Coordinates of C-alpha atoms in Angstrom, one line a residue:
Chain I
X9 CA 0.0 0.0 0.0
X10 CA 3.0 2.4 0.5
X11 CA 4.5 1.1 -2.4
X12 CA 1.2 2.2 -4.8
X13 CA 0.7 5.7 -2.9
X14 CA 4.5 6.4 -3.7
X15 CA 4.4 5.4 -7.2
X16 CA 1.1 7.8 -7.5
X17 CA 2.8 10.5 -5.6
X18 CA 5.3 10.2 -8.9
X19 CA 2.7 10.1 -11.3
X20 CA 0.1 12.7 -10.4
X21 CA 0.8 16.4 -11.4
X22 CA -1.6 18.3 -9.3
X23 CA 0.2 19.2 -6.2
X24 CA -3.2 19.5 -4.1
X25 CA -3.5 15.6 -4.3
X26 CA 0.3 15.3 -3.9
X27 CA -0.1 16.9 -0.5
X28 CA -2.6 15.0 0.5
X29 CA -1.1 11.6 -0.7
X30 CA 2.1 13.0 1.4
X31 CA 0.2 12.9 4.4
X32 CA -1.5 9.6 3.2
X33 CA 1.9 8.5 3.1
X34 CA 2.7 9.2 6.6
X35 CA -0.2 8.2 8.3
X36 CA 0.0 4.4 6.7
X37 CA 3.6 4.1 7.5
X38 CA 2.4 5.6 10.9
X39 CA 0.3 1.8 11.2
X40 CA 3.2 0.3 10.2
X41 CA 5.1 1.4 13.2
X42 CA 2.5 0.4 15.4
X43 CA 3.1 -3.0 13.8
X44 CA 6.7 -2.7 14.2
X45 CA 6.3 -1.8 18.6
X46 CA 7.4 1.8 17.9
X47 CA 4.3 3.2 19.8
X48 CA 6.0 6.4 20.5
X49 CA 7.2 6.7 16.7
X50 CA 3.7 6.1 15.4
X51 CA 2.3 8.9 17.5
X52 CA 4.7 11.4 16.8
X53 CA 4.8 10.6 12.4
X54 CA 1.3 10.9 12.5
X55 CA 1.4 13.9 14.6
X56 CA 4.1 15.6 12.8
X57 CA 4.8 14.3 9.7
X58 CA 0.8 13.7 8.4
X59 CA 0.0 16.8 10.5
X60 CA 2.1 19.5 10.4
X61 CA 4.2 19.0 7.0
X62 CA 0.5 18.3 5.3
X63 CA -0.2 21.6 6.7
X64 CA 3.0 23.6 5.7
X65 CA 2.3 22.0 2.6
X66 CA -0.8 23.2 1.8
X67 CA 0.4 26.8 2.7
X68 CA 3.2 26.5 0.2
X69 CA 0.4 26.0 -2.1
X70 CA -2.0 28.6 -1.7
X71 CA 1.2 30.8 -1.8
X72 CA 2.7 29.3 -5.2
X73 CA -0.6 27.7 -7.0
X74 CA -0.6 24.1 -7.4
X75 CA -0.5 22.7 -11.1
X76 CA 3.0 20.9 -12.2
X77 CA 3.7 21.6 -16.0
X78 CA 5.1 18.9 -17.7
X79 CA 9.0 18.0 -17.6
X80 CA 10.5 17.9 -20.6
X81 CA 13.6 16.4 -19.6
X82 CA 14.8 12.7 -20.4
X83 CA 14.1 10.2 -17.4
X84 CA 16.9 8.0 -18.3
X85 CA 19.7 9.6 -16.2
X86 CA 17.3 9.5 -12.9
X87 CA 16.1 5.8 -13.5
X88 CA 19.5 4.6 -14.1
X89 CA 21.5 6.3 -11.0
X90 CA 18.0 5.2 -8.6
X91 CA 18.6 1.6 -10.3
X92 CA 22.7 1.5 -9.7
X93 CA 21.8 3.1 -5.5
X94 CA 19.1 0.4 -5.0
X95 CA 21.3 -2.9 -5.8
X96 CA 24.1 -1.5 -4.2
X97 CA 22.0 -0.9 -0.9
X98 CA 20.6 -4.5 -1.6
X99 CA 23.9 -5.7 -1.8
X100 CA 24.3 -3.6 1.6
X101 CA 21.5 -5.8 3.0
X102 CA 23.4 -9.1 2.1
X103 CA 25.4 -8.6 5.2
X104 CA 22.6 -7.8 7.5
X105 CA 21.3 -10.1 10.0
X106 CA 17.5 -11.8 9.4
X107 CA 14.4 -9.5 10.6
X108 CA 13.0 -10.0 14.0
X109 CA 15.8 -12.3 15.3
X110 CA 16.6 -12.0 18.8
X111 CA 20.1 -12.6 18.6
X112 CA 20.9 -9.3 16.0
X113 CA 24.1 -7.6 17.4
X114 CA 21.9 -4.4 17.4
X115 CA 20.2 -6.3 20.7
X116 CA 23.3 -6.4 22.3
X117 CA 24.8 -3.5 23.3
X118 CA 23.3 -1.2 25.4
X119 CA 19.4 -1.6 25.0
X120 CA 19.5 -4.4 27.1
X121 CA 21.4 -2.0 29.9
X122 CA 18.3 0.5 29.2
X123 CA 15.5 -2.4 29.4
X124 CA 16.5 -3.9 32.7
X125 CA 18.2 -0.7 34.4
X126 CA 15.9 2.3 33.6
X127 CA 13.5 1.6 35.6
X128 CA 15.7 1.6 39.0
X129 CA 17.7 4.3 37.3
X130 CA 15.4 6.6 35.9
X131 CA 11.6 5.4 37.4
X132 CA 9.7 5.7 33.8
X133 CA 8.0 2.7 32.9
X134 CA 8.2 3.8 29.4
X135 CA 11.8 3.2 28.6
X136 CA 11.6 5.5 25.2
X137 CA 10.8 8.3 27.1
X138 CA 13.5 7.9 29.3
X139 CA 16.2 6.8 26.8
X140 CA 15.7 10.5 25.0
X141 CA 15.1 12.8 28.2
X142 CA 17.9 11.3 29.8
X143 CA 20.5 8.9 29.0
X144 CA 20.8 10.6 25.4
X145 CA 19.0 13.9 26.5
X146 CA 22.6 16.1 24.4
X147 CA 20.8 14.5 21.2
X148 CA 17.4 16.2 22.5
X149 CA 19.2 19.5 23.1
X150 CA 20.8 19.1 19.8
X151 CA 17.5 18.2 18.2
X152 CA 16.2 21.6 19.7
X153 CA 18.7 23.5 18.8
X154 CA 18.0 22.4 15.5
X155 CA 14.7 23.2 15.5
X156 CA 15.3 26.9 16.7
X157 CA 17.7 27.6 13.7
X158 CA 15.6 26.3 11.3
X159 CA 12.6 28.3 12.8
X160 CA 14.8 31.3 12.5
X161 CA 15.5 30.6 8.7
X162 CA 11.9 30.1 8.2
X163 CA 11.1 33.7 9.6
X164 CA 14.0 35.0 8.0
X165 CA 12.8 34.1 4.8
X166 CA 8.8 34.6 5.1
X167 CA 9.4 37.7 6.9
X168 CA 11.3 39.3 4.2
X169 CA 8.3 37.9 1.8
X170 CA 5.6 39.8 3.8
X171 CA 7.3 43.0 4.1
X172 CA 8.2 43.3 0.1
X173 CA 4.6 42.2 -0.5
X174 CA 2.9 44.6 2.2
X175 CA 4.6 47.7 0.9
X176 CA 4.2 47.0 -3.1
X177 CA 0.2 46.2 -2.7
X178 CA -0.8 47.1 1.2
X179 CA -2.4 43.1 1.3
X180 CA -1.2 40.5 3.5
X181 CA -2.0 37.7 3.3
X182 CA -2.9 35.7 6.4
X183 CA -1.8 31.8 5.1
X184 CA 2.0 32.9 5.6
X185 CA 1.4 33.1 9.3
X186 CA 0.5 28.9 9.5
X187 CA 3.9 28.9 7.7
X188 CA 6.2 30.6 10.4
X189 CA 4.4 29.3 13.1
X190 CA 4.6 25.5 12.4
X191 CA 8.0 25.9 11.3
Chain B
X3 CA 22.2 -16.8 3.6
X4 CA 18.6 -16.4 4.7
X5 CA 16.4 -14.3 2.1
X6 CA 13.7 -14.5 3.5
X7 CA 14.5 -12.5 6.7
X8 CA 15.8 -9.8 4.1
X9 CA 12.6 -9.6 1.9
X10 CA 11.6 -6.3 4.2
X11 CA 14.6 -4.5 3.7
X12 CA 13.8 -4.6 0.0
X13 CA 11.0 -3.5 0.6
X14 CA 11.9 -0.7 1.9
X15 CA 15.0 0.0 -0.1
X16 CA 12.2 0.4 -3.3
X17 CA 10.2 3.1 -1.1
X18 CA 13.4 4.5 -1.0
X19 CA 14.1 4.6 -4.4
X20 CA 10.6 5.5 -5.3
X21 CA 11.0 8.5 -3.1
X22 CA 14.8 9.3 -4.5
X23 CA 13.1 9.1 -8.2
X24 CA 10.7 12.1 -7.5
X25 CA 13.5 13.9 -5.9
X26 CA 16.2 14.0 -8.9
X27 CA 13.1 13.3 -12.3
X28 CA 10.9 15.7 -10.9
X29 CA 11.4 19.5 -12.1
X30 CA 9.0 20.9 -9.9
X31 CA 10.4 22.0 -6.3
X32 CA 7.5 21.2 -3.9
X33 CA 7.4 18.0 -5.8
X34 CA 11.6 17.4 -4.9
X35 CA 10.4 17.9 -1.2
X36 CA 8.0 15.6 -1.0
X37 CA 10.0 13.1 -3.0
X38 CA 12.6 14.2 0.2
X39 CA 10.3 13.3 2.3
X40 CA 9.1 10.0 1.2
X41 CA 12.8 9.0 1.3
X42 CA 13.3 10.1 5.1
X43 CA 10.2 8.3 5.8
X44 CA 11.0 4.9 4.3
X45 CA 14.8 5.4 6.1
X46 CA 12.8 5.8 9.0
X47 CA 10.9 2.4 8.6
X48 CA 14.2 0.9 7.7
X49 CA 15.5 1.6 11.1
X50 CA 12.1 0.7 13.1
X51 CA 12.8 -2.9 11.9
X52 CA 15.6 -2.8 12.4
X53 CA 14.9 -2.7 16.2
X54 CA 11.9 -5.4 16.1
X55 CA 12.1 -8.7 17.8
X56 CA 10.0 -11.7 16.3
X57 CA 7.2 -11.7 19.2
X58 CA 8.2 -8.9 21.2
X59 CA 6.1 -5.8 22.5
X60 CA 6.3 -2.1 22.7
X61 CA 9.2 -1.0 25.2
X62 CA 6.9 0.0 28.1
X63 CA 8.0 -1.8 31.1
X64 CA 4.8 -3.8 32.8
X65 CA 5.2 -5.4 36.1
X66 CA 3.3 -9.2 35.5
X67 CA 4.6 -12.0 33.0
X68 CA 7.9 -12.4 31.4
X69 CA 7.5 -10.0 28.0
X70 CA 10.1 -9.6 24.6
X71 CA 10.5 -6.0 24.3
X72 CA 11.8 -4.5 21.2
X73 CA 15.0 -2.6 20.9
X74 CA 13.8 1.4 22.1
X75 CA 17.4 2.4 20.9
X76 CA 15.9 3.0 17.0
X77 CA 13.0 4.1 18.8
X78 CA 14.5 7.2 20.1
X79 CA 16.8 8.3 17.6
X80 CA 14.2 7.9 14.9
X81 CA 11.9 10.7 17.0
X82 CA 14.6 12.9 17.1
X83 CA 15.1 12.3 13.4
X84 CA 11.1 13.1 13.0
X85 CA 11.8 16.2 14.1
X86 CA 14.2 17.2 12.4
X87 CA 12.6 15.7 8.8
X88 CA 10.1 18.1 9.5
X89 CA 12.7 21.3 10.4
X90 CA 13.7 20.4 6.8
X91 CA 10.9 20.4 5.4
X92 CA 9.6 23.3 6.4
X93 CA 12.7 25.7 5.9
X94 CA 12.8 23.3 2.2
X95 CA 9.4 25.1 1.8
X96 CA 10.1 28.8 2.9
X97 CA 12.6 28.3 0.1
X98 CA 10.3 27.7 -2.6
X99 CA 8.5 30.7 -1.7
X100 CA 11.0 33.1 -1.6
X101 CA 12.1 31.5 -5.5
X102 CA 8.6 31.7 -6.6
X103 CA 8.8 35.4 -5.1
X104 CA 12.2 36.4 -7.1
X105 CA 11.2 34.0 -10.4
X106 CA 7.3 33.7 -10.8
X107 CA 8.1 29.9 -11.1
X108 CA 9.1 27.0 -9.3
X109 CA 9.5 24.6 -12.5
X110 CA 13.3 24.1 -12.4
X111 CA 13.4 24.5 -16.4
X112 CA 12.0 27.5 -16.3
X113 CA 14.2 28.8 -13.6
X114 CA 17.5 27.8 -15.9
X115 CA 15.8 29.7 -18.3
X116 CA 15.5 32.8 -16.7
X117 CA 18.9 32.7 -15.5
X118 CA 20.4 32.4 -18.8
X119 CA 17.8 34.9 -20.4

């Protein structure tokens, strides 16, 4: 199912549906992480990534209309450098060990440490939430800093939009402010 | 060499592809991001199961029986990476506004045109 919503995605030209299949997108691979135990995952893709890019999606739109022309470029190139990076990564996979085994070395290091410990350690049943607020809580402040900088891009660049637009017709338009504030 | 333990992988390595297609055949920008963003997406997967165990449960500790959990590790760095995916995306999109602001396009063709005009 996210195979077919992709290969639409690739083969539909108005960019309305291509939002919404984006968001379709997310929200099915959102299920999938349920599926895969990643509660906490789930929640936040669905939140985030069928939510709020959906939304700064559709803003782009209404700013920049929403018909693709047609490409007149040759699709040989594309096709044949996506062909040579798929095997290679399949040849990547060759190595890797088989899906859902118990003994892959990726179960070995320190998540059981985290499984058995955090509970005495940090007292959150929910050992997700206590991984990323605590024992890796630098990549959270990283991750926020990250956030902040690319907020202050995104008013940077709107901001300059609005002002150039407000003094050349005295209209704002109200869309751009869904645009800085998700971002 | 098991293959069928690596059938999912492939699986995702073709939504991955899929997604890298619209990124680099695509002339149209907001078209690129959301071919980004379908590759960050599937990468995302990739990881997830990477982290499952055949019968486990969600990594929230319960007090009664004896259960599998799965790995939380990809868990947590796949939120942050979420986050950040999203950052991306929307500084991606402030982007394409200011280009359709200076060029009255965002068709990439037509923006090589102008330039060389």
């Amino acid at each position: 199912m996210l195979a077919v919503t992709a290969l639409a995605l690739l083969k539909l030209r108005n960019l309305f549906a291509v939002a919404m299949l984006a968001g379709i997108y997310s929200l099915l691979s959102a299920g999938l992480f349920v599926a895969l135990d990643a509660v906490d995952v789930a929640f936040t893709e669905a939140a985030v990534g069928a939510g709020i890019s959906t939304i700064l999606l559709l803003g782009t739109l209404s700013l920049v209309g929403h018909d693709q022309k047609k490409s007149t470029r040759s699709s040989v190139v594309p096709l044949l450098v996506v062909l040579v990076t798929g095997s290679i990564l399949v040849y990547g996979t060759l190595d890797m060990p088989p899906y859902g085994d118990p003994g892959n070395p990726a179960h070995h290091h320190v998540a059981p440490h985290y499984l058995e410990e955090s509970e005495h350690e940090i007292g959150i049943p929910n050992v997700v939430t206590s991984v990323l607020a605590s024992y890796r809580g630098y990549d959270t402040m990283g991750e926020t800093t990250v956030i902040f900088t690319a907020m202050v891009g995104v008013l940077l660049l709107m901001g300059g939009v609005r002002r150039r637009e407000g003094s050349a017709t005295l209209d704002g338009k109200p869309d751009r402010e869904g645009d800085a504030h998700g971002g | 060499m098991n293959v069928l333990g690596l059938v999912n992988y492939w699986a995702f390595i073709f939504l991955m592809m899929v997604g890298f297609y619209i990124l680099i055949s695509q002339g149209n920008l907001i078209k690129k991001i959301v071919g980004l963003s379908i590759f960050q997406t599937s990468v995302f997967i990739l990881y997830i199961s990477m982290g499952k165990i055949r019968g486990g449960t969600a990594p929230i500790l319960m007090s009664e029986g004896d259960p599998v959990y799965s790995n939380p590790l990809p868990h947590v760095l796949i939120l942050t990476a979420i986050v950040v995916g999203v950052a991306t995306t929307a500084l991606g999109l402030s982007l394409v506004v200011r280009i359709h602001e200076a060029y009255g396009t965002i068709e990439e063709d037509e923006i090589h045109d102008h330039d060389l005009a």
